[in-house]
């Protein structure tokens, strides 16, 4: 496998570089002073190499879980929490571990503080309008046929490219994920490429910790385009409501700034994870021939393939929290105002929770809860949409159309990132 420099966060190329930069910055001035405290108060993992994390984070995660699952990492200005128990505890206690982290560039990028940077009750108020849109019944009955139509459309284009040139990420996963998001949001008169560009530019802005004006120019330009569209769509959907997310937000009674910030947040993040799950599933099955044969013989196993792939190679690797007061987590004292990195990708490989084969891909693994979609009040609102659009539609239909679909070992693949991680290039072929 060939790897390249970090590239993407919620998605492809420039995004991961941006979000990884945010993690290096740290959460707040208070967090930056944490390193000056007596190191004997808590484990310090000063050996962590950020470049190695971006290339392949899992060896670093394994060492952290073994030596110090809650450790201060000076290079990141954060405490990294890498075991399942610690990550689960953080997710269940928003009073101590707040999502409202200080100094976030996310607010600057999307124009206001979105729900991802809020705790309850503000978080729940922003999220409530779209909960009905994203419930399993709505996803199955309203959006399932849309997802299937989109998959069939891009499988036709994929077939035209052919088995010698096709790249699963570029030619299928990315456009399908983008079109699904366009439809689910209810955006009008926009192209797949335009929405992907917005997503990339918003993410770059969220990670613009060095205050690069060229990045802000890109972000601001895309923000202006998106805001002009929303200025038309919000009043339109107030008069013509439908089942889309923008319609739900438009009729929620929330301030317009909340609505537009949360829509831009959704554009930022709603492409990357579904996109990477398409490639992750195909990559996993291509490298586990016996399990691949079992799935192709028994389509009922597709749900297990999705769930195991999202645990095994989690597209969201880490997200930030900040302590509101001094606390003790898994026996480690953490100061008030400290930045926390909740490393769910590591937690999902914790043998203490998943057993000794936690690092292996196994669709027959005994069912245990994982953290790929988060937990607690911040459980990903779109997880049912992802399971349906990718696990039940996009990937199964790809194998139905191309039963011989597999990684093309004659060409190089590339993985990038650790805060957000995925295949940015996956050449594939078929018989």
Tab-separated table of N, CA and C in Angstrom, residues 280-382:
chain	number	residue	atom	x	y	z
A	280	UNK	N	-13.911	2.035	2.243
A	280	UNK	CA	-13.486	1.165	3.346
A	280	UNK	C	-14.073	-0.231	3.218
A	281	UNK	N	-15.356	-0.318	2.869
A	281	UNK	CA	-16.004	-1.621	2.774
A	281	UNK	C	-15.412	-2.455	1.635
A	282	UNK	N	-15.213	-1.821	0.492
A	282	UNK	CA	-14.650	-2.553	-0.647
A	282	UNK	C	-13.211	-2.950	-0.355
A	283	UNK	N	-12.447	-2.064	0.244
A	283	UNK	CA	-11.054	-2.373	0.594
A	283	UNK	C	-10.998	-3.527	1.591
A	284	UNK	N	-11.860	-3.508	2.597
A	284	UNK	CA	-11.861	-4.571	3.608
A	284	UNK	C	-12.196	-5.918	2.978
A	285	UNK	N	-13.230	-5.952	2.152
A	285	UNK	CA	-13.628	-7.221	1.535
A	285	UNK	C	-12.586	-7.715	0.541
A	286	UNK	N	-11.914	-6.781	-0.147
A	286	UNK	CA	-10.871	-7.181	-1.089
A	286	UNK	C	-9.685	-7.827	-0.376
A	287	UNK	N	-9.494	-7.480	0.888
A	287	UNK	CA	-8.384	-8.020	1.652
A	287	UNK	C	-8.791	-9.169	2.568
A	288	UNK	N	-10.051	-9.586	2.486
A	288	UNK	CA	-10.560	-10.710	3.284
A	288	UNK	C	-11.457	-11.558	2.378
A	289	UNK	N	-10.809	-12.371	1.562
A	289	UNK	CA	-11.499	-13.076	0.484
A	289	UNK	C	-12.608	-13.995	0.986
A	290	UNK	N	-12.368	-14.681	2.089
A	290	UNK	CA	-13.376	-15.616	2.589
A	290	UNK	C	-14.643	-14.879	3.010
A	291	UNK	N	-14.466	-13.762	3.725
A	291	UNK	CA	-15.626	-12.997	4.157
A	291	UNK	C	-16.334	-12.362	2.949
A	292	UNK	N	-15.566	-11.952	1.967
A	292	UNK	CA	-16.163	-11.404	0.749
A	292	UNK	C	-17.066	-12.436	0.089
A	293	UNK	N	-16.592	-13.665	-0.024
A	293	UNK	CA	-17.391	-14.723	-0.633
A	293	UNK	C	-18.658	-14.986	0.170
A	294	UNK	N	-18.563	-14.927	1.498
A	294	UNK	CA	-19.728	-15.165	2.341
A	294	UNK	C	-20.793	-14.081	2.133
A	295	UNK	N	-20.347	-12.840	2.018
A	295	UNK	CA	-21.294	-11.736	1.832
A	295	UNK	C	-21.972	-11.821	0.473
A	296	UNK	N	-21.206	-12.120	-0.566
A	296	UNK	CA	-21.798	-12.208	-1.893
A	296	UNK	C	-22.790	-13.363	-1.987
A	297	UNK	N	-22.588	-14.389	-1.161
A	297	UNK	CA	-23.517	-15.519	-1.141
A	297	UNK	C	-24.730	-15.255	-0.254
A	298	UNK	N	-24.607	-14.304	0.680
A	298	UNK	CA	-25.690	-14.040	1.634
A	298	UNK	C	-25.829	-12.534	1.849
A	299	UNK	N	-26.656	-11.854	1.058
A	299	UNK	CA	-26.806	-10.397	1.177
A	299	UNK	C	-27.253	-9.918	2.554
A	300	UNK	N	-27.802	-10.812	3.370
A	300	UNK	CA	-28.204	-10.401	4.719
A	300	UNK	C	-27.011	-9.965	5.559
A	301	UNK	N	-25.806	-10.303	5.118
A	301	UNK	CA	-24.600	-9.956	5.861
A	301	UNK	C	-24.124	-8.526	5.610
A	302	UNK	N	-24.744	-7.817	4.671
A	302	UNK	CA	-24.260	-6.467	4.366
A	302	UNK	C	-24.313	-5.534	5.584
A	303	UNK	N	-25.313	-5.680	6.416
A	303	UNK	CA	-25.392	-4.831	7.612
A	303	UNK	C	-24.191	-5.049	8.515
A	304	UNK	N	-23.765	-6.300	8.643
A	304	UNK	CA	-22.599	-6.608	9.466
A	304	UNK	C	-21.323	-6.078	8.834
A	305	UNK	N	-21.244	-6.107	7.505
A	305	UNK	CA	-20.063	-5.563	6.820
A	305	UNK	C	-19.932	-4.077	7.115
A	306	UNK	N	-21.031	-3.349	6.995
A	306	UNK	CA	-20.981	-1.905	7.271
A	306	UNK	C	-20.566	-1.644	8.712
A	307	UNK	N	-21.209	-2.314	9.649
A	307	UNK	CA	-20.954	-2.049	11.065
A	307	UNK	C	-19.519	-2.398	11.446
A	308	UNK	N	-18.997	-3.489	10.916
A	308	UNK	CA	-17.629	-3.874	11.236
A	308	UNK	C	-16.615	-2.962	10.550
A	309	UNK	N	-16.883	-2.563	9.323
A	309	UNK	CA	-15.958	-1.679	8.619
A	309	UNK	C	-15.878	-0.313	9.277
A	310	UNK	N	-17.019	0.218	9.744
A	310	UNK	CA	-17.000	1.539	10.370
A	310	UNK	C	-16.315	1.493	11.733
A	311	UNK	N	-16.348	0.323	12.390
A	311	UNK	CA	-15.584	0.152	13.624
A	311	UNK	C	-14.095	0.004	13.330
A	312	UNK	N	-13.779	-0.826	12.350
A	312	UNK	CA	-12.395	-1.219	12.082
A	312	UNK	C	-11.560	-0.074	11.513
A	313	UNK	N	-12.121	0.681	10.583
A	313	UNK	CA	-11.439	1.832	9.988
A	313	UNK	C	-12.378	3.033	10.092
A	314	UNK	N	-12.458	3.603	11.271
A	314	UNK	CA	-13.436	4.662	11.543
A	314	UNK	C	-13.108	5.932	10.759
A	315	UNK	N	-14.021	6.428	9.920
A	315	UNK	CA	-13.755	7.668	9.176
A	315	UNK	C	-13.525	8.873	10.078
A	316	UNK	N	-14.257	8.933	11.198
A	316	UNK	CA	-13.994	9.967	12.202
A	316	UNK	C	-13.072	9.347	13.244
A	317	UNK	N	-11.837	9.837	13.308
A	317	UNK	CA	-10.874	9.243	14.220
A	317	UNK	C	-10.840	9.897	15.585
A	318	UNK	N	-11.021	11.215	15.629
A	318	UNK	CA	-10.907	11.949	16.889
A	318	UNK	C	-11.746	13.213	16.806
A	319	UNK	N	-12.322	13.619	17.948
A	319	UNK	CA	-12.971	14.918	18.006
A	319	UNK	C	-12.674	15.553	19.352
A	320	UNK	N	-12.777	16.888	19.443
A	320	UNK	CA	-12.315	17.591	20.638
A	320	UNK	C	-13.392	17.782	21.698
A	321	UNK	N	-12.937	17.858	22.932
A	321	UNK	CA	-13.736	18.301	24.065
A	321	UNK	C	-12.839	19.175	24.941
A	322	UNK	N	-13.428	19.831	25.915
A	322	UNK	CA	-12.667	20.692	26.824
A	322	UNK	C	-13.236	20.560	28.236
A	323	UNK	N	-12.371	20.401	29.220
A	323	UNK	CA	-12.837	20.231	30.591
A	323	UNK	C	-13.324	21.562	31.160
A	324	UNK	N	-14.461	21.515	31.827
A	324	UNK	CA	-15.016	22.719	32.446
A	324	UNK	C	-14.497	22.920	33.860
A	325	UNK	N	-13.944	21.859	34.435
A	325	UNK	CA	-13.338	21.949	35.758
A	325	UNK	C	-12.346	20.795	35.917
A	326	UNK	N	-11.533	20.890	36.935
A	326	UNK	CA	-10.579	19.805	37.178
A	326	UNK	C	-11.350	18.514	37.427
A	327	UNK	N	-10.831	17.422	36.886
A	327	UNK	CA	-11.517	16.147	37.015
A	327	UNK	C	-10.515	15.010	37.015
A	328	UNK	N	-10.994	13.831	37.317
A	328	UNK	CA	-10.171	12.620	37.251
A	328	UNK	C	-10.849	11.659	36.278
A	329	UNK	N	-10.103	11.238	35.270
A	329	UNK	CA	-10.611	10.317	34.262
A	329	UNK	C	-9.741	9.072	34.239
A	330	UNK	N	-10.345	7.940	34.524
A	330	UNK	CA	-9.603	6.678	34.542
A	330	UNK	C	-8.343	6.778	35.408
A	331	UNK	N	-8.488	7.474	36.538
A	331	UNK	CA	-7.386	7.598	37.481
A	331	UNK	C	-6.390	8.693	37.173
A	332	UNK	N	-6.593	9.452	36.100
A	332	UNK	CA	-5.663	10.507	35.692
A	332	UNK	C	-6.287	11.861	35.986
A	333	UNK	N	-5.554	12.697	36.723
A	333	UNK	CA	-6.042	14.050	37.012
A	333	UNK	C	-5.858	14.933	35.795
A	334	UNK	N	-6.941	15.621	35.397
A	334	UNK	CA	-6.908	16.515	34.246
A	334	UNK	C	-7.326	17.908	34.718
A	335	UNK	N	-6.557	18.937	34.409
A	335	UNK	CA	-6.889	20.289	34.872
A	335	UNK	C	-8.135	20.849	34.201
A	336	UNK	N	-8.680	21.893	34.792
A	336	UNK	CA	-9.781	22.626	34.165
A	336	UNK	C	-9.269	23.321	32.908
A	337	UNK	N	-10.121	23.419	31.904
A	337	UNK	CA	-9.763	24.118	30.677
A	337	UNK	C	-8.825	23.361	29.777
A	338	UNK	N	-8.637	22.074	30.016
A	338	UNK	CA	-7.714	21.289	29.204
A	338	UNK	C	-8.392	20.795	27.930
A	339	UNK	N	-7.634	20.771	26.856
A	339	UNK	CA	-8.134	20.207	25.614
A	339	UNK	C	-8.085	18.690	25.674
A	340	UNK	N	-9.149	18.075	25.203
A	340	UNK	CA	-9.267	16.616	25.194
A	340	UNK	C	-9.453	16.161	23.747
A	341	UNK	N	-8.703	15.140	23.347
A	341	UNK	CA	-8.934	14.488	22.069
A	341	UNK	C	-9.571	13.134	22.321
A	342	UNK	N	-10.813	12.973	21.920
A	342	UNK	CA	-11.539	11.718	22.121
A	342	UNK	C	-11.247	10.833	20.901
A	343	UNK	N	-10.309	9.900	21.063
A	343	UNK	CA	-9.797	9.143	19.912
A	343	UNK	C	-10.636	7.873	19.737
A	344	UNK	N	-11.797	8.033	19.104
A	344	UNK	CA	-12.716	6.910	18.983
A	344	UNK	C	-12.176	5.819	18.061
A	345	UNK	N	-11.328	6.174	17.099
A	345	UNK	CA	-10.737	5.146	16.231
A	345	UNK	C	-9.877	4.190	17.041
A	346	UNK	N	-9.191	4.712	18.047
A	346	UNK	CA	-8.408	3.854	18.939
A	346	UNK	C	-9.328	3.064	19.858
A	347	UNK	N	-10.324	3.719	20.416
A	347	UNK	CA	-11.271	3.031	21.301
A	347	UNK	C	-11.911	1.847	20.597
A	348	UNK	N	-12.140	1.977	19.306
A	348	UNK	CA	-12.774	0.904	18.543
A	348	UNK	C	-11.842	-0.274	18.271
A	349	UNK	N	-10.583	-0.170	18.688
A	349	UNK	CA	-9.627	-1.284	18.609
A	349	UNK	C	-9.224	-1.770	19.995
A	350	UNK	N	-9.947	-1.369	21.012
A	350	UNK	CA	-9.581	-1.698	22.387
A	350	UNK	C	-9.969	-3.143	22.705
A	351	UNK	N	-8.952	-3.977	22.944
A	351	UNK	CA	-9.199	-5.397	23.236
A	351	UNK	C	-9.947	-5.585	24.542
A	352	UNK	N	-9.855	-4.637	25.454
A	352	UNK	CA	-10.583	-4.750	26.719
A	352	UNK	C	-12.091	-4.715	26.490
A	353	UNK	N	-12.509	-4.130	25.398
A	353	UNK	CA	-13.940	-4.040	25.093
A	353	UNK	C	-14.356	-5.028	24.005
A	354	UNK	N	-13.518	-5.179	22.981
A	354	UNK	CA	-13.890	-6.001	21.822
A	354	UNK	C	-13.219	-7.376	21.800
A	355	UNK	N	-12.353	-7.651	22.751
A	355	UNK	CA	-11.669	-8.934	22.776
A	355	UNK	C	-10.324	-8.876	22.076
A	356	UNK	N	-9.609	-9.972	22.156
A	356	UNK	CA	-8.238	-10.004	21.665
A	356	UNK	C	-8.086	-9.822	20.174
A	357	UNK	N	-9.152	-10.000	19.408
A	357	UNK	CA	-9.076	-9.833	17.957
A	357	UNK	C	-9.576	-8.459	17.526
A	358	UNK	N	-9.543	-7.485	18.415
A	358	UNK	CA	-10.117	-6.171	18.132
A	358	UNK	C	-9.495	-5.499	16.913
A	359	UNK	N	-8.228	-5.790	16.624
A	359	UNK	CA	-7.552	-5.160	15.497
A	359	UNK	C	-7.882	-5.826	14.170
A	360	UNK	N	-8.640	-6.920	14.197
A	360	UNK	CA	-8.966	-7.668	12.980
A	360	UNK	C	-10.332	-7.264	12.432
A	361	UNK	N	-10.498	-7.442	11.128
A	361	UNK	CA	-11.792	-7.252	10.478
A	361	UNK	C	-12.538	-8.577	10.511
A	362	UNK	N	-13.705	-8.588	11.150
A	362	UNK	CA	-14.444	-9.842	11.320
A	362	UNK	C	-15.933	-9.539	11.343
A	363	UNK	N	-16.611	-9.833	10.236
A	363	UNK	CA	-18.042	-9.525	10.154
A	363	UNK	C	-18.878	-10.428	11.040
A	364	UNK	N	-18.274	-11.479	11.600
A	364	UNK	CA	-18.983	-12.383	12.504
A	364	UNK	C	-18.662	-12.089	13.969
A	365	UNK	N	-18.037	-10.964	14.214
A	365	UNK	CA	-17.686	-10.570	15.582
A	365	UNK	C	-18.945	-10.465	16.454
A	366	UNK	N	-18.886	-10.949	17.694
A	366	UNK	CA	-20.027	-10.750	18.602
A	366	UNK	C	-20.363	-9.266	18.730
A	367	UNK	N	-21.615	-8.948	18.725
A	367	UNK	CA	-22.049	-7.554	18.730
A	367	UNK	C	-21.690	-6.862	20.044
A	368	UNK	N	-20.918	-5.788	19.917
A	368	UNK	CA	-20.612	-4.903	21.039
A	368	UNK	C	-20.755	-3.469	20.541
A	369	UNK	N	-21.219	-2.559	21.375
A	369	UNK	CA	-21.343	-1.170	20.912
A	369	UNK	C	-19.978	-0.577	20.579
A	370	UNK	N	-19.910	0.181	19.487
A	370	UNK	CA	-18.677	0.886	19.129
A	370	UNK	C	-18.951	2.388	19.141
A	371	UNK	N	-17.910	3.171	18.877
A	371	UNK	CA	-18.019	4.623	18.985
A	371	UNK	C	-17.801	5.327	17.654
A	372	UNK	N	-17.941	4.605	16.551
A	372	UNK	CA	-17.684	5.221	15.249
A	372	UNK	C	-18.624	6.383	14.955
A	373	UNK	N	-19.834	6.361	15.526
A	373	UNK	CA	-20.781	7.459	15.344
A	373	UNK	C	-20.915	8.309	16.602
A	374	UNK	N	-19.945	8.181	17.503
A	374	UNK	CA	-20.049	8.895	18.757
A	374	UNK	C	-20.975	8.160	19.720
A	375	UNK	N	-21.388	8.905	20.752
A	375	UNK	CA	-22.243	8.316	21.780
A	375	UNK	C	-22.913	9.447	22.541
A	376	UNK	N	-23.857	9.098	23.372
A	376	UNK	CA	-24.514	10.106	24.200
A	376	UNK	C	-25.306	11.099	23.372
A	377	UNK	N	-25.415	12.336	23.860
A	377	UNK	CA	-26.251	13.331	23.195
A	377	UNK	C	-25.709	13.721	21.829
A	378	UNK	N	-24.399	13.523	21.599
A	378	UNK	CA	-23.809	13.882	20.319
A	378	UNK	C	-23.701	12.693	19.360
A	379	UNK	N	-24.432	11.628	19.620
A	379	UNK	CA	-24.482	10.534	18.660
A	379	UNK	C	-24.845	11.096	17.291
A	380	UNK	N	-24.083	10.721	16.269
A	380	UNK	CA	-24.252	11.278	14.927
A	380	UNK	C	-25.705	11.202	14.468
A	381	UNK	N	-26.269	12.351	14.147
A	381	UNK	CA	-27.671	12.396	13.728
A	381	UNK	C	-27.890	11.673	12.407
A	382	UNK	N	-26.849	11.587	11.586
A	382	UNK	CA	-27.005	11.000	10.265
A	382	UNK	C	-26.593	9.548	10.160
